[in-house]
């Protein structure tokens, strides 16, 4: 019985060590994912940039989020300056939303995948 108890105890120690390791790594991973996710929510893309997050995953998504935000502002300015383009307002909103969702899905999958059109411009940003 004692040998069995010893084996069980050793097995429990290993499980406990694994659980502790996961608990130590999880908060950092959650923080990284949150910072990458907010990169695709309009002006919130500035938070990871201003905090100067050093994580490559966060930087990648922050750059894409910044280009997406700048392109949205530019599109709104163009639509606002040319009244004939007001019919495109809904299209601008839908395109921005779809690209944001693509970025968010990439974050949730843990992928550093470029957003169509936006990704090529994001590569050129250095910070």
PDB file of C-alpha atoms in Angstrom, residues 11-97:
ATOM      1  CA  UNK A  11       1.950  11.408  -9.760  1.00  0.00           C
ATOM      2  CA  UNK A  12       0.004  14.090  -7.929  1.00  0.00           C
ATOM      3  CA  UNK A  13       3.179  16.156  -7.526  1.00  0.00           C
ATOM      4  CA  UNK A  14       3.782  16.025 -11.277  1.00  0.00           C
ATOM      5  CA  UNK A  15       0.207  17.083 -11.993  1.00  0.00           C
ATOM      6  CA  UNK A  16       0.507  19.908  -9.470  1.00  0.00           C
ATOM      7  CA  UNK A  17       3.749  21.135 -11.061  1.00  0.00           C
ATOM      8  CA  UNK A  18       2.132  21.094 -14.514  1.00  0.00           C
ATOM      9  CA  UNK A  19      -0.888  23.021 -13.207  1.00  0.00           C
ATOM     10  CA  UNK A  20       1.355  25.617 -11.552  1.00  0.00           C
ATOM     11  CA  UNK A  21       3.340  26.072 -14.763  1.00  0.00           C
ATOM     12  CA  UNK A  22       0.134  26.594 -16.762  1.00  0.00           C
ATOM     13  CA  UNK A  23      -1.136  29.088 -14.169  1.00  0.00           C
ATOM     14  CA  UNK A  24       2.107  31.073 -14.400  1.00  0.00           C
ATOM     15  CA  UNK A  25       2.043  31.205 -18.219  1.00  0.00           C
ATOM     16  CA  UNK A  26      -1.689  31.875 -18.649  1.00  0.00           C
ATOM     17  CA  UNK A  27      -1.851  35.502 -17.379  1.00  0.00           C
ATOM     18  CA  UNK A  28       0.915  36.571 -19.785  1.00  0.00           C
ATOM     19  CA  UNK A  29      -0.773  34.810 -22.716  1.00  0.00           C
ATOM     20  CA  UNK A  30      -4.141  36.340 -21.840  1.00  0.00           C
ATOM     21  CA  UNK A  31      -2.578  39.803 -21.595  1.00  0.00           C
ATOM     22  CA  UNK A  32      -0.868  39.358 -24.972  1.00  0.00           C
ATOM     23  CA  UNK A  33      -4.121  38.222 -26.600  1.00  0.00           C
ATOM     24  CA  UNK A  34      -6.088  41.122 -25.109  1.00  0.00           C
ATOM     25  CA  UNK A  35      -3.513  43.649 -26.315  1.00  0.00           C
ATOM     26  CA  UNK A  36      -3.584  42.095 -29.797  1.00  0.00           C
ATOM     27  CA  UNK A  37      -7.401  42.002 -29.835  1.00  0.00           C
ATOM     28  CA  UNK A  38      -7.867  45.660 -28.928  1.00  0.00           C
ATOM     29  CA  UNK A  39      -5.614  46.554 -31.845  1.00  0.00           C
ATOM     30  CA  UNK A  40      -8.617  46.025 -34.114  1.00  0.00           C
ATOM     31  CA  UNK A  41     -11.038  48.246 -32.189  1.00  0.00           C
ATOM     32  CA  UNK A  42     -10.625  51.675 -33.774  1.00  0.00           C
ATOM     33  CA  UNK A  43      -8.617  54.150 -31.693  1.00  0.00           C
ATOM     34  CA  UNK A  44      -7.838  51.464 -29.099  1.00  0.00           C
ATOM     35  CA  UNK A  45      -5.115  50.308 -31.506  1.00  0.00           C
ATOM     36  CA  UNK A  46      -3.018  53.093 -29.991  1.00  0.00           C
ATOM     37  CA  UNK A  47      -2.883  51.443 -26.544  1.00  0.00           C
ATOM     38  CA  UNK A  48      -0.384  48.672 -27.446  1.00  0.00           C
ATOM     39  CA  UNK A  49       1.623  51.186 -29.479  1.00  0.00           C
ATOM     40  CA  UNK A  50       1.793  53.784 -26.701  1.00  0.00           C
ATOM     41  CA  UNK A  51       2.584  51.116 -24.102  1.00  0.00           C
ATOM     42  CA  UNK A  52       5.466  50.043 -26.342  1.00  0.00           C
ATOM     43  CA  UNK A  53       4.610  46.374 -25.946  1.00  0.00           C
ATOM     44  CA  UNK A  54       7.666  44.356 -26.938  1.00  0.00           C
ATOM     45  CA  UNK A  55       5.809  41.169 -27.830  1.00  0.00           C
ATOM     46  CA  UNK A  56       6.134  40.455 -31.571  1.00  0.00           C
ATOM     47  CA  UNK A  57       2.592  39.072 -31.781  1.00  0.00           C
ATOM     48  CA  UNK A  58       1.130  42.248 -30.278  1.00  0.00           C
ATOM     49  CA  UNK A  59       3.294  44.503 -32.469  1.00  0.00           C
ATOM     50  CA  UNK A  60       2.218  42.667 -35.605  1.00  0.00           C
ATOM     51  CA  UNK A  61      -1.478  43.121 -34.845  1.00  0.00           C
ATOM     52  CA  UNK A  62      -1.050  46.677 -33.518  1.00  0.00           C
ATOM     53  CA  UNK A  63       0.531  47.718 -36.826  1.00  0.00           C
ATOM     54  CA  UNK A  64      -2.330  46.217 -38.802  1.00  0.00           C
ATOM     55  CA  UNK A  65      -4.889  47.786 -36.476  1.00  0.00           C
ATOM     56  CA  UNK A  66      -3.231  51.187 -36.856  1.00  0.00           C
ATOM     57  CA  UNK A  67      -3.295  51.014 -40.663  1.00  0.00           C
ATOM     58  CA  UNK A  68      -6.916  49.854 -40.530  1.00  0.00           C
ATOM     59  CA  UNK A  69      -7.833  52.792 -38.267  1.00  0.00           C
ATOM     60  CA  UNK A  70      -5.972  55.323 -40.429  1.00  0.00           C
ATOM     61  CA  UNK A  71      -7.622  53.953 -43.577  1.00  0.00           C
ATOM     62  CA  UNK A  72     -11.029  54.232 -41.928  1.00  0.00           C
ATOM     63  CA  UNK A  73     -10.409  57.877 -41.016  1.00  0.00           C
ATOM     64  CA  UNK A  74      -9.147  58.599 -44.544  1.00  0.00           C
ATOM     65  CA  UNK A  75     -12.220  56.955 -46.086  1.00  0.00           C
ATOM     66  CA  UNK A  76     -14.527  58.974 -43.829  1.00  0.00           C
ATOM     67  CA  UNK A  77     -12.722  62.208 -44.742  1.00  0.00           C
ATOM     68  CA  UNK A  78     -13.025  61.478 -48.449  1.00  0.00           C
ATOM     69  CA  UNK A  79     -16.706  60.562 -48.121  1.00  0.00           C
ATOM     70  CA  UNK A  80     -17.301  63.694 -46.032  1.00  0.00           C
ATOM     71  CA  UNK A  81     -15.593  65.999 -48.514  1.00  0.00           C
ATOM     72  CA  UNK A  82     -17.335  64.607 -51.575  1.00  0.00           C
ATOM     73  CA  UNK A  83     -21.111  64.595 -50.994  1.00  0.00           C
ATOM     74  CA  UNK A  84     -21.690  62.348 -54.013  1.00  0.00           C
ATOM     75  CA  UNK A  85     -19.887  59.554 -52.139  1.00  0.00           C
ATOM     76  CA  UNK A  86     -22.317  59.472 -49.192  1.00  0.00           C
ATOM     77  CA  UNK A  87     -23.906  56.422 -50.767  1.00  0.00           C
ATOM     78  CA  UNK A  88     -20.687  54.573 -49.912  1.00  0.00           C
ATOM     79  CA  UNK A  89     -20.895  55.186 -46.153  1.00  0.00           C
ATOM     80  CA  UNK A  90     -22.419  51.779 -45.444  1.00  0.00           C
ATOM     81  CA  UNK A  91     -19.896  50.076 -47.698  1.00  0.00           C
ATOM     82  CA  UNK A  92     -17.008  51.747 -45.831  1.00  0.00           C
ATOM     83  CA  UNK A  93     -18.465  50.576 -42.511  1.00  0.00           C
ATOM     84  CA  UNK A  94     -18.963  47.013 -43.730  1.00  0.00           C
ATOM     85  CA  UNK A  95     -15.446  46.759 -45.187  1.00  0.00           C
ATOM     86  CA  UNK A  96     -13.922  48.114 -41.965  1.00  0.00           C
ATOM     87  CA  UNK A  97     -15.997  45.698 -39.855  1.00  0.00           C
TER      88      UNK A  97
END
